[in-house]
Short mmCIF file of C-alpha atoms in Angstrom, two decimals:
data_model
loop_
_atom_site.label_atom_id
_atom_site.label_comp_id
_atom_site.label_asym_id
_atom_site.label_seq_id
_atom_site.Cartn_x
_atom_site.Cartn_y
_atom_site.Cartn_z
CA MET A 1 -258.99 28.75 -138.75
CA ASN A 2 -259.70 30.19 -135.29
CA VAL A 3 -257.76 33.41 -134.76
CA LEU A 4 -257.28 34.62 -131.20
CA PRO A 5 -258.13 38.24 -130.47
CA SER A 6 -255.15 40.55 -130.33
CA SER A 7 -253.78 41.50 -126.94
CA ASP A 8 -253.26 45.14 -125.95
CA GLU A 9 -250.46 44.15 -123.58
CA GLY A 10 -247.01 42.94 -124.52
CA ILE A 11 -246.52 41.64 -128.05
CA SER A 12 -249.33 40.22 -130.18
CA VAL A 13 -248.72 38.39 -133.47
CA ARG A 14 -251.70 37.34 -135.58
CA GLY A 15 -251.57 35.44 -138.87
CA LEU A 16 -248.14 36.83 -139.69
CA THR A 17 -246.91 35.71 -143.11
CA LYS A 18 -243.81 36.69 -145.10
CA SER A 19 -242.30 35.32 -148.30
CA TYR A 20 -239.17 36.17 -150.22
CA GLY A 21 -239.76 35.13 -153.79
CA ASP A 22 -241.18 31.60 -153.75
CA HIS A 23 -239.84 30.90 -150.25
CA ARG A 24 -242.31 31.39 -147.41
CA VAL A 25 -240.22 32.36 -144.39
CA VAL A 26 -243.04 32.97 -141.91
CA ASP A 27 -246.32 31.10 -142.36
CA ASP A 28 -249.56 32.25 -140.67
CA LEU A 29 -247.84 32.71 -137.32
CA SER A 30 -249.85 33.70 -134.23
CA PHE A 31 -248.70 34.03 -130.61
CA ASP A 32 -248.65 36.41 -127.63
CA VAL A 33 -245.70 37.54 -125.52
CA ALA A 34 -247.06 38.49 -122.12
CA PRO A 35 -245.55 41.09 -119.80
CA GLY A 36 -244.04 40.08 -116.48
CA GLN A 37 -242.08 37.12 -117.80
CA VAL A 38 -239.21 36.15 -120.08
CA THR A 39 -240.47 34.45 -123.25
CA GLY A 40 -238.01 32.32 -125.19
CA PHE A 41 -238.27 32.30 -128.99
CA LEU A 42 -236.71 29.14 -130.37
CA GLY A 43 -236.23 27.41 -133.68
CA PRO A 44 -233.48 25.90 -135.83
CA ASN A 45 -231.47 28.05 -138.21
CA GLY A 46 -233.72 29.32 -140.99
CA ALA A 47 -236.90 28.83 -138.95
CA GLY A 48 -237.97 32.45 -139.47
CA LYS A 49 -237.13 33.85 -136.02
CA SER A 50 -235.17 36.91 -137.17
CA THR A 51 -237.71 37.76 -139.88
CA THR A 52 -240.49 37.56 -137.32
CA LEU A 53 -238.63 39.90 -134.95
CA GLN A 54 -238.02 42.35 -137.78
CA MET A 55 -241.74 42.45 -138.54
CA VAL A 56 -242.60 42.93 -134.86
CA LEU A 57 -240.25 45.92 -134.84
CA GLY A 58 -241.60 47.35 -138.09
CA LEU A 59 -238.31 46.79 -139.91
CA ALA A 60 -239.96 44.45 -142.43
CA SER A 61 -243.49 44.46 -143.81
CA PRO A 62 -245.58 41.27 -143.64
CA ASP A 63 -247.40 39.98 -146.68
CA SER A 64 -250.39 39.49 -144.39
CA GLY A 65 -251.20 39.47 -140.70
CA THR A 66 -250.27 41.86 -137.93
CA ALA A 67 -247.60 42.30 -135.28
CA THR A 68 -248.39 44.80 -132.55
CA ILE A 69 -246.82 46.03 -129.33
CA HIS A 70 -249.24 47.39 -126.73
CA GLY A 71 -252.06 47.15 -129.25
CA ARG A 72 -250.46 49.06 -132.12
CA ARG A 73 -247.77 48.55 -134.72
CA LEU A 74 -244.55 49.89 -133.26
CA PRO A 75 -244.10 52.69 -135.89
CA GLU A 76 -247.59 53.96 -134.98
CA HIS A 77 -246.54 54.82 -131.42
CA THR A 78 -245.63 58.45 -130.75
CA GLU A 79 -242.28 57.43 -129.27
CA PRO A 80 -241.54 53.91 -130.55
CA GLY A 81 -238.01 53.97 -129.14
CA ARG A 82 -239.41 54.28 -125.64
CA VAL A 83 -241.95 51.51 -126.19
CA ALA A 84 -239.51 48.84 -127.39
CA GLY A 85 -235.76 48.39 -127.19
CA ALA A 86 -234.11 45.83 -129.43
CA PHE A 87 -230.81 44.19 -130.26
CA LEU A 88 -230.77 42.22 -133.51
CA GLY A 89 -227.08 41.38 -133.74
CA VAL A 90 -223.64 42.97 -133.84
CA GLU A 91 -223.65 43.08 -137.65
CA HIS A 92 -225.98 46.07 -137.43
CA MET A 93 -223.41 48.19 -135.58
CA LEU A 94 -221.19 50.75 -137.33
CA PRO A 95 -217.63 49.49 -136.69
CA GLY A 96 -216.07 52.96 -136.83
CA LEU A 97 -218.09 54.34 -133.93
CA THR A 98 -216.84 54.15 -130.37
CA ALA A 99 -218.88 52.31 -127.77
CA ARG A 100 -220.04 55.62 -126.33
CA GLY A 101 -220.62 57.06 -129.79
CA HIS A 102 -222.92 54.13 -130.64
CA LEU A 103 -225.09 54.86 -127.63
CA ASN A 104 -224.91 58.60 -128.21
CA TRP A 105 -226.49 58.50 -131.67
CA ILE A 106 -229.29 56.29 -130.33
CA ALA A 107 -229.84 58.72 -127.46
CA THR A 108 -229.97 61.62 -129.92
CA ALA A 109 -232.43 59.82 -132.21
CA THR A 110 -234.76 58.89 -129.34
CA GLY A 111 -234.45 62.04 -127.23
CA THR A 112 -232.87 60.13 -124.34
CA ALA A 113 -230.87 62.04 -121.73
CA THR A 114 -227.12 61.61 -122.28
CA ALA A 115 -226.64 60.80 -118.59
CA ARG A 116 -228.31 57.49 -119.37
CA ILE A 117 -225.38 56.56 -121.65
CA ASP A 118 -222.87 56.33 -118.82
CA GLU A 119 -225.38 54.44 -116.69
CA MET A 120 -225.76 51.81 -119.39
CA LEU A 121 -222.02 51.54 -120.04
CA GLU A 122 -221.53 50.88 -116.34
CA LEU A 123 -224.39 48.39 -116.28
CA VAL A 124 -222.80 46.27 -119.02
CA ASP A 125 -219.25 46.74 -117.66
CA LEU A 126 -217.97 48.74 -120.64
CA THR A 127 -217.06 52.00 -118.92
CA ARG A 128 -213.35 51.47 -119.49
CA ALA A 129 -213.96 50.55 -123.12
CA ARG A 130 -216.24 53.51 -123.87
CA SER A 131 -213.68 55.20 -126.16
CA ARG A 132 -212.74 52.08 -128.10
CA ARG A 133 -214.13 51.61 -131.59
CA ILE A 134 -216.66 48.84 -132.08
CA SER A 135 -214.28 47.12 -134.51
CA GLN A 136 -211.79 46.81 -131.62
CA LEU A 137 -214.23 45.17 -129.24
CA SER A 138 -214.51 41.43 -128.73
CA LEU A 139 -217.72 39.68 -129.72
CA GLY A 140 -218.78 39.45 -126.10
CA MET A 141 -218.17 43.16 -125.56
CA ARG A 142 -220.16 44.02 -128.69
CA GLN A 143 -222.99 41.83 -127.42
CA ARG A 144 -222.95 43.75 -124.12
CA LEU A 145 -222.98 47.04 -126.02
CA GLY A 146 -225.99 45.90 -128.04
CA ILE A 147 -227.82 45.04 -124.83
CA ALA A 148 -226.94 48.47 -123.43
CA ALA A 149 -228.37 50.07 -126.58
CA ALA A 150 -231.60 48.07 -126.23
CA LEU A 151 -231.99 49.24 -122.63
CA LEU A 152 -230.96 52.84 -123.26
CA THR A 153 -234.47 54.29 -123.54
CA ASP A 154 -235.74 52.33 -120.52
CA PRO A 155 -238.34 50.61 -122.75
CA GLU A 156 -241.46 48.69 -121.80
CA VAL A 157 -240.61 45.83 -124.18
CA LEU A 158 -237.20 44.26 -124.74
CA ILE A 159 -236.49 42.18 -127.86
CA LEU A 160 -233.12 40.44 -128.13
CA ASP A 161 -231.96 38.22 -130.99
CA GLU A 162 -229.21 35.77 -129.96
CA PRO A 163 -227.77 37.99 -127.19
CA LEU A 164 -225.95 35.07 -125.57
CA ASN A 165 -223.52 34.58 -128.46
CA GLY A 166 -219.97 35.37 -127.43
CA LEU A 167 -220.76 35.80 -123.73
CA ASP A 168 -218.61 33.89 -121.25
CA PRO A 169 -220.30 31.96 -118.40
CA ALA A 170 -220.15 34.99 -116.12
CA GLY A 171 -221.72 37.13 -118.85
CA ILE A 172 -224.52 34.60 -119.38
CA THR A 173 -225.25 34.56 -115.65
CA TRP A 174 -225.28 38.37 -115.62
CA LEU A 175 -227.70 38.56 -118.55
CA ARG A 176 -229.96 35.95 -117.02
CA SER A 177 -230.24 38.05 -113.86
CA LEU A 178 -230.75 41.27 -115.82
CA LEU A 179 -233.61 39.85 -117.91
CA THR A 180 -235.31 38.32 -114.89
CA ASP A 181 -235.16 41.64 -113.02
CA PHE A 182 -236.50 43.49 -116.08
CA ALA A 183 -239.46 41.11 -116.41
CA ASN A 184 -240.16 41.24 -112.68
CA THR A 185 -241.01 44.93 -113.05
CA GLY A 186 -243.99 43.91 -115.20
CA ARG A 187 -242.31 44.55 -118.53
CA THR A 188 -242.06 42.25 -121.56
CA VAL A 189 -239.03 40.26 -122.71
CA LEU A 190 -238.79 38.29 -125.97
CA LEU A 191 -235.49 36.44 -126.20
CA SER A 192 -234.37 34.53 -129.27
CA SER A 193 -231.58 32.00 -128.84
CA HIS A 194 -230.39 28.62 -130.05
CA LEU A 195 -228.75 27.90 -126.64
CA LEU A 196 -231.58 25.81 -125.23
CA ARG A 197 -229.91 24.90 -121.96
CA GLU A 198 -229.43 28.58 -121.14
CA MET A 199 -232.97 29.35 -122.24
CA GLU A 200 -234.23 26.71 -119.82
CA LEU A 201 -232.64 28.66 -116.96
CA VAL A 202 -234.13 32.05 -117.82
CA ALA A 203 -237.40 31.63 -119.75
CA HIS A 204 -240.83 31.27 -118.18
CA HIS A 205 -242.61 30.59 -121.46
CA VAL A 206 -241.32 29.14 -124.75
CA ILE A 207 -242.43 29.67 -128.34
CA ILE A 208 -240.93 27.28 -130.91
CA ILE A 209 -241.21 27.66 -134.67
CA ARG A 210 -239.98 25.58 -137.60
CA ASP A 211 -240.13 26.57 -141.27
CA GLY A 212 -242.08 29.66 -140.21
CA LEU A 213 -244.80 27.58 -138.54
CA LEU A 214 -245.73 27.50 -134.88
CA ILE A 215 -244.63 24.23 -133.26
CA ALA A 216 -245.09 24.95 -129.55
CA ASP A 217 -246.38 27.82 -127.42
CA ASP A 218 -246.25 26.67 -123.82
CA PRO A 219 -245.09 27.54 -120.31
CA LEU A 220 -241.66 26.08 -119.69
CA ASP A 221 -243.09 23.78 -117.03
CA VAL A 222 -245.29 22.13 -119.65
CA LEU A 223 -242.32 21.44 -121.92
CA ARG A 224 -240.40 20.12 -118.93
CA ARG A 225 -243.14 17.58 -118.33
CA GLU A 226 -243.02 16.61 -122.00
CA SER A 227 -239.26 16.18 -121.78
CA SER A 228 -239.44 13.89 -118.76
CA THR A 229 -238.63 10.21 -118.69
CA ARG A 230 -239.62 8.01 -121.62
CA VAL A 231 -239.98 4.27 -121.17
CA ARG A 232 -238.70 1.75 -123.69
CA VAL A 233 -240.40 -1.66 -123.62
CA GLN A 234 -239.83 -4.91 -125.47
CA GLY A 235 -241.99 -8.02 -125.75
CA GLU A 236 -243.31 -10.58 -128.21
CA ASN A 237 -246.86 -9.14 -128.13
CA LEU A 238 -247.23 -5.55 -126.92
CA ALA A 239 -250.57 -4.96 -128.70
CA PRO A 240 -252.79 -4.96 -125.55
CA LEU A 241 -250.46 -2.44 -123.88
CA LEU A 242 -250.17 -0.21 -126.95
CA ASP A 243 -253.90 -0.25 -127.62
CA HIS A 244 -254.60 0.73 -124.01
CA LEU A 245 -252.09 3.57 -124.03
CA GLN A 246 -253.20 4.95 -127.38
CA ALA A 247 -256.85 4.88 -126.24
CA GLU A 248 -255.78 7.14 -123.38
CA GLY A 249 -254.08 9.51 -125.82
CA ILE A 250 -250.57 8.68 -124.62
CA SER A 251 -247.76 9.16 -127.13
CA VAL A 252 -246.30 5.84 -128.24
CA ASP A 253 -243.65 5.18 -130.88
CA THR A 254 -243.45 1.62 -132.17
CA ASP A 255 -241.16 -0.33 -134.48
CA GLY A 256 -244.04 -1.36 -136.74
CA TRP A 257 -244.03 -4.98 -135.59
CA GLY A 258 -245.38 -4.36 -132.13
CA THR A 259 -242.37 -5.85 -130.33
CA HIS A 260 -240.57 -2.61 -129.36
CA ALA A 261 -242.10 0.67 -128.23
CA THR A 262 -241.15 3.96 -126.59
CA ILE A 263 -243.75 5.54 -124.29
CA SER A 264 -243.80 9.20 -123.30
CA GLY A 265 -245.33 10.76 -120.20
CA ARG A 266 -245.33 7.69 -117.97
CA GLU A 267 -242.93 6.35 -115.35
CA PRO A 268 -241.41 2.85 -115.60
CA GLY A 269 -243.32 1.63 -112.53
CA GLU A 270 -246.63 2.69 -114.07
CA ILE A 271 -245.89 0.82 -117.28
CA PHE A 272 -244.78 -2.31 -115.45
CA GLY A 273 -247.94 -2.34 -113.31
CA LEU A 274 -250.10 -1.82 -116.38
CA CYS A 275 -248.43 -4.75 -118.14
CA VAL A 276 -249.14 -6.97 -115.14
CA ARG A 277 -252.83 -6.01 -115.16
CA LEU A 278 -253.12 -6.53 -118.93
CA GLY A 279 -251.21 -9.78 -118.93
CA VAL A 280 -248.48 -8.46 -121.23
CA GLU A 281 -245.16 -10.26 -120.85
CA LEU A 282 -242.10 -8.04 -121.20
CA THR A 283 -238.62 -9.12 -122.19
CA GLY A 284 -237.22 -5.64 -121.59
CA LEU A 285 -238.08 -2.37 -119.84
CA ALA A 286 -235.77 0.64 -119.50
CA ALA A 287 -236.08 4.32 -118.63
CA GLU A 288 -234.74 6.88 -121.08
CA GLU A 289 -234.08 10.26 -119.49
CA ARG A 290 -234.76 13.15 -121.87
CA GLY A 291 -233.82 16.77 -121.45
CA LEU A 292 -235.55 19.85 -122.78
CA GLU A 293 -233.04 19.87 -125.62
CA ASP A 294 -234.32 16.45 -126.71
CA THR A 295 -237.86 17.80 -126.75
CA PHE A 296 -236.80 20.74 -128.89
CA LEU A 297 -234.99 18.48 -131.36
CA GLY A 298 -237.99 16.18 -131.53
CA LEU A 299 -240.40 19.04 -132.21
CA THR A 300 -238.22 20.58 -134.90
CA ASP A 301 -237.30 17.30 -136.60
CA THR A 302 -238.49 17.51 -140.21
CA SER A 303 -238.87 13.72 -140.34
CA ASP A 304 -242.43 14.22 -139.06
CA ASP A 305 -243.30 15.61 -142.47
CA GLN A 306 -242.36 12.35 -144.11
CA HIS A 307 -245.36 10.77 -142.39
CA GLY A 308 -247.78 13.45 -143.53
CA HIS A 309 -247.96 15.36 -140.24
CA THR A 310 -248.11 19.11 -140.08
CA PRO A 311 -245.99 20.71 -137.35
CA ARG A 312 -249.10 21.41 -135.24
CA GLN A 313 -250.21 17.77 -135.59
CA ALA A 314 -246.77 16.58 -134.61
CA MET A 315 -246.92 18.74 -131.51
CA GLN A 316 -250.33 17.41 -130.49
CA GLY A 317 -249.11 13.86 -130.90
CA ALA A 318 -246.14 14.54 -128.65
CA ARG A 319 -248.27 15.47 -125.66
CA PRO A 320 -249.31 12.94 -123.07
#
C-alpha cells in the first residue's frame, strides 16, 4: 500500500484504524484536510465519521495509524485549545450550566480572555439567552452555543460534527457564511454533516467514507462532474456501443442482456452521434439528471460489495 507523506499543515490522517471488539469502525483511513477551504466529511450513519473526529482530537486512541494537526497529535501541542476548536454535539454539554457558564469554563480551561465570551455570544445571537440554562435552550440555540464554544479560542483549525442539525434556514445561511469567512483567512475547516445539499453550498472539497473506508476524496467540482447527466439507452444490440465506451474507460451499467444501458459522463448528443458512427440502432435514448445527492448515495450503496468490489474499486469504476 502506498502511504502519502504526512502534511504539516491542516489535518493529516494516515492509516487510521479503530475497532471496538470485533467491529472495525475505521479501517486504514488516510486523507488530508487543507487550510484555506471548507472540507466536507460525509458518510451514512455508522460510517465512522464521529470516531475519526474523536481520534483527530485525541479523544480516542487509534489501534494503528496517526492523526495530526499542524504536524503533531493535538495533545502534543503546548496549547491544544488554541490550535483546534471543536463541536461534537449537544449531548456533550452540561445541561445545568447557563450559556455563558458553558463558555466561561472553556475560557478558564484554555486561558482565554473572558471578554471573548460576550463576543462569541453576540456572534451566534445568544446574548439575550446568556443566563438561560442549556436544558432550557432549543436544539438550534444549543447548536449555536456549541459553535461559539468551538470558536472561543480563535483556533487555527475548526472541527464541527453535524452543526447544521436543528438550525433553521436563516441559521444555516449564517453558518455557511461564517465557515467560508473562517476558511478565507487561511485556516482549516472540517465539517461533518449528513445534509448533502447544504454541504454542496459550503464545501470546497469532500471526503466520503463508508464502513470506515475511504470512498471519495475529491474537490467538489470533481464530484459535480460525476453527478452530471447520465444517459439511458435502449436497443436490440448495444454491444458495439458498450464495447467502445468501456474501452475508453467510461462507466456503463447494463441489464446483462445488452439491450439496456446507463452511461455516465457523456451528454445525450454525444451518445447519439457515437451510435450513428458505429451503426448502432437505438429504440430509446433519454437523459437522467443526477444531483450530488445521487452520487453520494451511489458511492455509499453497499450493493457494490455484492459484486466483489471494494469501496475504492467502486469509486474508480464510477469515474468517467
